[in-house]
Tab-separated table of C-alpha atoms and ligand atoms in Angstrom:
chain	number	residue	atom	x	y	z
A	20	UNK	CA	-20.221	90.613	-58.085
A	21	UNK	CA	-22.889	93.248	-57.899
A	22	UNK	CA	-24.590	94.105	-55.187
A	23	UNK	CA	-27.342	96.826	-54.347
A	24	UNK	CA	-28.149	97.989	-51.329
A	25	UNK	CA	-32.005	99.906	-50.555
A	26	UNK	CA	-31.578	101.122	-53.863
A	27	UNK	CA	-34.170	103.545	-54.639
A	28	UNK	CA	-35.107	106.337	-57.640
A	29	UNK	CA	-37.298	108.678	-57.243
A	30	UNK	CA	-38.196	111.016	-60.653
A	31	UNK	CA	-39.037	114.196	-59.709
A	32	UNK	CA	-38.846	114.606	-56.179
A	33	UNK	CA	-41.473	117.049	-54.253
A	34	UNK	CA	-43.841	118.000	-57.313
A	35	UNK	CA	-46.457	116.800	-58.244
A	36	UNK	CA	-45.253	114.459	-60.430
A	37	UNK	CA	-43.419	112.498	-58.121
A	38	UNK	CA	-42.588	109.276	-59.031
A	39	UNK	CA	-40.948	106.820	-57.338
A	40	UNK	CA	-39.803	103.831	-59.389
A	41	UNK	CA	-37.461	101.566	-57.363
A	42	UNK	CA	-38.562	101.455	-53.820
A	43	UNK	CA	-35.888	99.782	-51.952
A	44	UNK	CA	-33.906	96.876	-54.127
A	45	UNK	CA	-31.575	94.659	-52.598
A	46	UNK	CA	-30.272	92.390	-55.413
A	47	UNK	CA	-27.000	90.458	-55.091
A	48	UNK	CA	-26.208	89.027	-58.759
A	49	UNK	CA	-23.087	86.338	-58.177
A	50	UNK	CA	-20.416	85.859	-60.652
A	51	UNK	CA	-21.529	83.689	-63.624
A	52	UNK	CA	-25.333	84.373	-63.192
A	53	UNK	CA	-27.574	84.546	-65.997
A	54	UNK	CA	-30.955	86.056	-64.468
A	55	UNK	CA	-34.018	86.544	-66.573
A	56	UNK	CA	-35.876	89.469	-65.155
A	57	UNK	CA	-39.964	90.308	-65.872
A	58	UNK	CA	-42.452	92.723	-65.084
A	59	UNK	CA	-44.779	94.374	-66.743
A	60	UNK	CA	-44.378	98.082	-68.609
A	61	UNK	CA	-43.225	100.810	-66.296
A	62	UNK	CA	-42.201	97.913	-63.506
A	63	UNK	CA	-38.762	100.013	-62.667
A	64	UNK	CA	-36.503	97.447	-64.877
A	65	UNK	CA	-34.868	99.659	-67.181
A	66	UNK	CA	-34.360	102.355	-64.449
A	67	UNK	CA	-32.725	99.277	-62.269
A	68	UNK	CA	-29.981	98.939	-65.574
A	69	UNK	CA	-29.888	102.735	-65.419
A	70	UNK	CA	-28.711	103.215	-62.054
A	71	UNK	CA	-26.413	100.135	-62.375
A	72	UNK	CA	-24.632	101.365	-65.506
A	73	UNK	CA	-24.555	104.952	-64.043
A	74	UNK	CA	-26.978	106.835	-66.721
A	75	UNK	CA	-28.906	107.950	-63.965
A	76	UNK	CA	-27.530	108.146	-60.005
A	77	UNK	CA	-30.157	106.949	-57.414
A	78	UNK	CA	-32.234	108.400	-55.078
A	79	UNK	CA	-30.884	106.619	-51.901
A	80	UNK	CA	-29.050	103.673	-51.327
A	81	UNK	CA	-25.389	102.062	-53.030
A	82	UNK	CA	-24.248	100.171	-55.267
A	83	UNK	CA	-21.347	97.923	-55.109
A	84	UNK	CA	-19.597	95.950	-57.305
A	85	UNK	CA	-16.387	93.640	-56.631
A	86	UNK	CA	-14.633	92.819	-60.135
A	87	UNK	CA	-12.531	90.178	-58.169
A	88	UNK	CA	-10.453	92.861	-56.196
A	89	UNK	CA	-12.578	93.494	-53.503
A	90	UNK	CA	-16.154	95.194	-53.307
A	91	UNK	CA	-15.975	99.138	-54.182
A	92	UNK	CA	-18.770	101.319	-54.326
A	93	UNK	CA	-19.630	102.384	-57.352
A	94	UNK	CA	-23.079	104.374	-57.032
A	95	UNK	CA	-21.756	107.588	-57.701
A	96	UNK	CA	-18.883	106.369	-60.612
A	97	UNK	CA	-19.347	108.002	-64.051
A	98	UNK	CA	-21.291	106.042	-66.909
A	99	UNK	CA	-18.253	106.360	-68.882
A	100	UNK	CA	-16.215	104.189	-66.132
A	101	UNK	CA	-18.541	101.422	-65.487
A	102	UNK	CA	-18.840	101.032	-69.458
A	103	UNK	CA	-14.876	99.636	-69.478
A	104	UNK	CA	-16.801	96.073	-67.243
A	105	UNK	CA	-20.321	96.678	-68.213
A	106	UNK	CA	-21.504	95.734	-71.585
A	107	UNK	CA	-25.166	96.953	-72.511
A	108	UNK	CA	-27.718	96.227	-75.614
A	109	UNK	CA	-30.645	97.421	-76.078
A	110	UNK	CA	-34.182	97.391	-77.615
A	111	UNK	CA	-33.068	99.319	-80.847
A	112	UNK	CA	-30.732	97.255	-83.101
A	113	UNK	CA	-29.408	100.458	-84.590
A	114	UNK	CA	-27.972	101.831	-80.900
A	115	UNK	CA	-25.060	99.211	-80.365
A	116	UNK	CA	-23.103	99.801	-83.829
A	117	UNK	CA	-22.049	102.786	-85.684
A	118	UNK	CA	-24.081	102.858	-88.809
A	119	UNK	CA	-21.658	105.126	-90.748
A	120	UNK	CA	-18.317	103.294	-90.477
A	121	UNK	CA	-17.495	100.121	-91.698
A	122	UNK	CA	-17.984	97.071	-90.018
A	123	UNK	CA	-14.433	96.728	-89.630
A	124	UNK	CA	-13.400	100.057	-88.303
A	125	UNK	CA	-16.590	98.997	-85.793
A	126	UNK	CA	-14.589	95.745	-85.003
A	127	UNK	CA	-11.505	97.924	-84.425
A	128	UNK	CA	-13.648	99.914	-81.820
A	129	UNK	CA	-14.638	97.408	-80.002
A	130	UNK	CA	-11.287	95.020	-79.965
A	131	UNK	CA	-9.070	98.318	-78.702
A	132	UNK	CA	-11.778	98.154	-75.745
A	133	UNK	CA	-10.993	94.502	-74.864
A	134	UNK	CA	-7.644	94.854	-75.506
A	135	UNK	CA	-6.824	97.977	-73.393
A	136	UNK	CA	-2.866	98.983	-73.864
A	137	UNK	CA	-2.583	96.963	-76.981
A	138	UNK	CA	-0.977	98.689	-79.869
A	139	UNK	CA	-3.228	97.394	-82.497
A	140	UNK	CA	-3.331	98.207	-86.430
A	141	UNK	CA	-6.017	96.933	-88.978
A	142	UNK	CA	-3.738	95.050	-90.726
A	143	UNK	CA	-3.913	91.880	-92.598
A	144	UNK	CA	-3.933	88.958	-89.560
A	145	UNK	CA	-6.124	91.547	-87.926
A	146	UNK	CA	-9.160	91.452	-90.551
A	147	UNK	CA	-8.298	87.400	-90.606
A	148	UNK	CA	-9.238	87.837	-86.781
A	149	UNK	CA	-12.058	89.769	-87.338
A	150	UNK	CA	-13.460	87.080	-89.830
A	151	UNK	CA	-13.315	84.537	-87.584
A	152	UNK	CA	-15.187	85.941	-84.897
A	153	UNK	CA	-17.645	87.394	-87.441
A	154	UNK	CA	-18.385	83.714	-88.879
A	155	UNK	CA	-19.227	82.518	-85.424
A	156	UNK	CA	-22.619	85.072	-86.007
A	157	UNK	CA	-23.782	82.596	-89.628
A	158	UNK	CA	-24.348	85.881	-91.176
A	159	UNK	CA	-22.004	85.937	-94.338
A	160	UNK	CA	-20.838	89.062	-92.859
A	161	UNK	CA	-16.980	87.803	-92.476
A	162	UNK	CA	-17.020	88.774	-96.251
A	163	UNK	CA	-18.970	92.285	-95.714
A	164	UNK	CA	-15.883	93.967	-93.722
A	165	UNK	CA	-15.701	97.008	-95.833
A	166	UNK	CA	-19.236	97.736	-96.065
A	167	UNK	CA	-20.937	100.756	-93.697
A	168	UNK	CA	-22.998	98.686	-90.631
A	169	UNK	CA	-26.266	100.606	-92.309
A	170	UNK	CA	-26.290	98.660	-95.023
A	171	UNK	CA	-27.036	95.414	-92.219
A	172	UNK	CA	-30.292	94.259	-91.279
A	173	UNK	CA	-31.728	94.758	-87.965
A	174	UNK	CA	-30.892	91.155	-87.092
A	175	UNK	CA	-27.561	91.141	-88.235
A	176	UNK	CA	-26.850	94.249	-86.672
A	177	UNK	CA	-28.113	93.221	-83.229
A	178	UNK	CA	-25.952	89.785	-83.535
A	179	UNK	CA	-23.110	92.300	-84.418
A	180	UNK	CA	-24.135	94.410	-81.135
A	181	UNK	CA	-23.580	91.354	-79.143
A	182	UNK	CA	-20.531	89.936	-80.445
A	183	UNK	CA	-19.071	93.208	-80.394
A	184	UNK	CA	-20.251	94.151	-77.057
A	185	UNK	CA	-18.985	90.590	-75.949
A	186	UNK	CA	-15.191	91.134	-77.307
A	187	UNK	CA	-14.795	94.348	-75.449
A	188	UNK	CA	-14.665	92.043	-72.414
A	189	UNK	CA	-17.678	93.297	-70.037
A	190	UNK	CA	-17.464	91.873	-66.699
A	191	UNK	CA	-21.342	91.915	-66.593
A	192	UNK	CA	-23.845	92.283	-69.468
A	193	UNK	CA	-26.990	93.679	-69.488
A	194	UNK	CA	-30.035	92.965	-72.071
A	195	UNK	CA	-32.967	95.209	-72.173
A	196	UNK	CA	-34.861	93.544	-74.118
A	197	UNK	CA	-32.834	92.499	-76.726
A	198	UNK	CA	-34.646	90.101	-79.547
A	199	UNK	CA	-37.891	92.505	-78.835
A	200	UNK	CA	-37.583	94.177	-81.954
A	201	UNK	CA	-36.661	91.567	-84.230
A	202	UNK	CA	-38.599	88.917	-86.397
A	203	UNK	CA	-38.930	85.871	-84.764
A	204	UNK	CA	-36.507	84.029	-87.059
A	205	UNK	CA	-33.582	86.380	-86.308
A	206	UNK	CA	-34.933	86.494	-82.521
A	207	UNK	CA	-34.023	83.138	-81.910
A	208	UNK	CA	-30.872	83.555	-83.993
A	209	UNK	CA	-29.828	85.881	-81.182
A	210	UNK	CA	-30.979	84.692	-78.402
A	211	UNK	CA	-28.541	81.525	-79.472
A	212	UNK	CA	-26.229	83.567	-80.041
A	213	UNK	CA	-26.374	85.032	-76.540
A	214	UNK	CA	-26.239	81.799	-74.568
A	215	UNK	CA	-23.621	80.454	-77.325
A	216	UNK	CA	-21.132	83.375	-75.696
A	217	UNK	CA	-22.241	83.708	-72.254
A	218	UNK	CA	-21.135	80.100	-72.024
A	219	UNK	CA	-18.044	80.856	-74.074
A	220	UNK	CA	-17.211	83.622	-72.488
A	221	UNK	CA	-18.126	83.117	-68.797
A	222	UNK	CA	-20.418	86.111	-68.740
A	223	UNK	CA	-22.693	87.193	-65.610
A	224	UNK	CA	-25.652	88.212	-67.705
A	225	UNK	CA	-28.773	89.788	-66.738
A	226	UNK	CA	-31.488	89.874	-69.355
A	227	UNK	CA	-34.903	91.671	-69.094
A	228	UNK	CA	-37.283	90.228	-71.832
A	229	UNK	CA	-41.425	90.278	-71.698
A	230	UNK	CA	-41.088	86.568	-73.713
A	231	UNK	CA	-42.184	84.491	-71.366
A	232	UNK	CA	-41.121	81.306	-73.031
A	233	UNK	CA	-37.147	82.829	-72.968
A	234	UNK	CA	-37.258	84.004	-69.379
A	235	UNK	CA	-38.750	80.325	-67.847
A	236	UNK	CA	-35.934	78.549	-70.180
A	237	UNK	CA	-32.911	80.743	-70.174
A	238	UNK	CA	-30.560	81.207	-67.236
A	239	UNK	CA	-30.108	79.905	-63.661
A	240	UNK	CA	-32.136	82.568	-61.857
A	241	UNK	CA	-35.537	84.554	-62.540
A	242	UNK	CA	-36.709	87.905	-61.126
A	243	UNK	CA	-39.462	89.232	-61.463
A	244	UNK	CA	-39.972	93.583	-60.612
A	245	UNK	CA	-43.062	95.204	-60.158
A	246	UNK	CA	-44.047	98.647	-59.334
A	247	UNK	CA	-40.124	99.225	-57.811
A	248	UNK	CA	-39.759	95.626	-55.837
A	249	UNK	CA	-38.583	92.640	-56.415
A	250	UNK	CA	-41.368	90.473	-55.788
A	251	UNK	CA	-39.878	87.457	-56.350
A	252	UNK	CA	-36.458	85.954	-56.742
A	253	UNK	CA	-36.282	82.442	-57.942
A	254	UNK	CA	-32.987	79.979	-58.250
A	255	UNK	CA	-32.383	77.796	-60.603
A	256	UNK	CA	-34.321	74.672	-59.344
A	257	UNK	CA	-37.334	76.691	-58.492
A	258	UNK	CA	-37.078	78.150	-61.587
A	259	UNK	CA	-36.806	74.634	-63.432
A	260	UNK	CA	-40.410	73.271	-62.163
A	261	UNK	CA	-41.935	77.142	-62.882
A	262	UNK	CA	-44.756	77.805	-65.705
A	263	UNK	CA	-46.155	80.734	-67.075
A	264	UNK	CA	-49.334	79.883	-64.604
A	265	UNK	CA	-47.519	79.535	-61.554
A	266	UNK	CA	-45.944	83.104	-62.296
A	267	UNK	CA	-49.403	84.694	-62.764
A	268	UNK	CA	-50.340	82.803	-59.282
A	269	UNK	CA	-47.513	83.781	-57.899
A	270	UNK	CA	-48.299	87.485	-58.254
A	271	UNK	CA	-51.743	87.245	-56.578
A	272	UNK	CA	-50.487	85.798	-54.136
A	273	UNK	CA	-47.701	88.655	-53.162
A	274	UNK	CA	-49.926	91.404	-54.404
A	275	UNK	CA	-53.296	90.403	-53.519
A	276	UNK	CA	-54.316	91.001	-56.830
A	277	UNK	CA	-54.420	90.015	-60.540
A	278	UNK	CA	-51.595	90.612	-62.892
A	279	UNK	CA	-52.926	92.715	-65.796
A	280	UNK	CA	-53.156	90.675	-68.724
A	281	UNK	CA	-50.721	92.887	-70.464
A	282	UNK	CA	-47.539	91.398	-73.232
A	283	UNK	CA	-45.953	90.187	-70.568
A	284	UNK	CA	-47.727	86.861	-70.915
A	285	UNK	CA	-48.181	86.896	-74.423
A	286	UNK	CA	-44.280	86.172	-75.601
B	319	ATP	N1	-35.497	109.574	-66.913
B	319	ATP	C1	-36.742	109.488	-66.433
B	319	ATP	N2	-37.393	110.573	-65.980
B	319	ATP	C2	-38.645	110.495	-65.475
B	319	ATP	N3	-39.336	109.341	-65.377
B	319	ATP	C3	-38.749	108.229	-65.826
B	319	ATP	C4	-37.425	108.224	-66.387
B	319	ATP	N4	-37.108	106.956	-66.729
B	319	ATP	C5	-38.180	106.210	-66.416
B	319	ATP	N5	-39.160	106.943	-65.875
B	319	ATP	C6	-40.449	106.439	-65.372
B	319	ATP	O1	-40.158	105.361	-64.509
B	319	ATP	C7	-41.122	104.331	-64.618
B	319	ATP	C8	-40.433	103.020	-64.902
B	319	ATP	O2	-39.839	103.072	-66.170
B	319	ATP	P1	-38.878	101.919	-66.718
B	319	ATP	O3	-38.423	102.376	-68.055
B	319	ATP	O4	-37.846	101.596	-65.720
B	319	ATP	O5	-39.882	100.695	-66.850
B	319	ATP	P2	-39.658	99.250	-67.456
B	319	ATP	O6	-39.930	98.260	-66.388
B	319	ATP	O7	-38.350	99.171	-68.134
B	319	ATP	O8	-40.861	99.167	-68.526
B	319	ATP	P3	-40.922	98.573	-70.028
B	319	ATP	O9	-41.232	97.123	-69.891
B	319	ATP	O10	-42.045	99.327	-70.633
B	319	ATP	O11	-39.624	98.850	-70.694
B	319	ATP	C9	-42.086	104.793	-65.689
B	319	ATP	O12	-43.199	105.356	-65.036
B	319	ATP	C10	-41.311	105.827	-66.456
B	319	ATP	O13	-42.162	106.791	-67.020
B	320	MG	MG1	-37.727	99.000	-70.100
């Protein structure tokens, strides 16, 4: 479904503060996946969702992506473009929803996404529509549809994020660390959430989280990135028998040295 090919980025190219953050990634992510990806801070992961969501154009190599018609190469395609099949949520619970409207005028936004051509109004069976998707979350919110989004918590406004994100119909979804900055309470409440619709929804997910516990349990395939490589590329039955230990062993063994004790083996 996607497919890179040597994909590198390289920050500031001949100065001195030359940086080069994905070395040469080949990654093939097949339809339906749901691939947990780790490394520790400044591994290359978010720059790896950058250049596939087209916020930031690589240094060398392509990107291709085959939405059922065919592969097409996308690398150089405007962010705007690749946002109608990719769907994207961040760290920051406030960056997915627009704090200022009301939650229904949000719904609106994100409905005349998935439902490109439609001539849709926000009219009575409309806001009945709205409530039903909106009770799926276990919020209350179904009865909050005229209130402005900033009035939500954090929690419910990530949950929001991702069933909004998830009606607009992405082909492929990408989590950057999604539950990070929640409680652990509404953390969970998400992260259900997430496999609830993935399932639902038949979504190819790829979710970068530094919770240990959610990237050994979640999803049929784990990566793990460090310093610009993949260094490792599990399936789902390696995956299965994998701990937390075995990761950490793992890593000496590829890198000949010990994996900094750093969050990414606290989650
Ligand atoms: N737009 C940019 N311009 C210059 N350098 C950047 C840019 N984006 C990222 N970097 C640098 O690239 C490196 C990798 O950053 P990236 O955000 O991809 O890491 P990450 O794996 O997502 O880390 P974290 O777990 O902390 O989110 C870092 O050294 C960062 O400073
Ligand atoms: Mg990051």
């Amino acid at each position: 479904m996607i497919r890179t090919e040597n994909l590198g980025m390289i920050f500031s190219p001949g100065t001195p503060d030359e940086n080069m953050v994905l070395k040469s990634v080949n990654l093939t992510v097949k339809r339906g996946d749901f691939i947990t990806i780790i490394g520790s801070n400044g591994a290359g992961k978010s720059t790896l969702y950058n250049t596939i969501a087209g916020t930031l154009i690589p240094t060398s190599g392509r990107i291709f992506m085959d939405n059922g018609s065919g592969e097409k190469d996308i690398t150089k395609e405007p962010e705007y473009q690749r946002a109608r099949y990719i769907g994207r949520i961040f760290q920051n619970p406030l960056l997915g929803t627009a704090g200022s409207m009301t939650l229904a005028d949000n719904m609106m936004i994100c409905y005349k996404k998935g439902y490109k051509g439609l001539r849709i109004s926000l009219n009575h069976a409309m806001r009945e529509r709205f409530q039903e998707h909106l009770r799926v979350l276990g919020m209350g919110l179904e009865n909050r549809l005229e209130d402005n989004v900033s009035l939500f918590s954090g929690g419910q406004r990530q949950a929001l994020t991702l069933l909004m994100t998830v009606l607009s119909h992405p082909v492929i979804l990408l989590l950057d660390e999604h539950t990070a900055a929640l409680d652990p309470h509404n953390a969970e409440l998400v992260m259900e959430l997430t496999l609830r619709f993935a399932a639902e929804y038949h979504l190819t997910v790829m979710m970068i989280t530094h919770n240990m516990t959610h990237a050994l349990h979640f999803g049929n395939r784990l990566l793990m990135l460090d310093d610009g490589d993949i260094i490792f590329d599990l399936d789902e039955k390696e995956k299965a028998a994998l701990t937390t230990a075995d990761i950490v062993e793992r890593f000496r063994a590829i890198k000949q040295r010990e994996l900094a004790n750093d969050e990414m083996l606290l989650g």
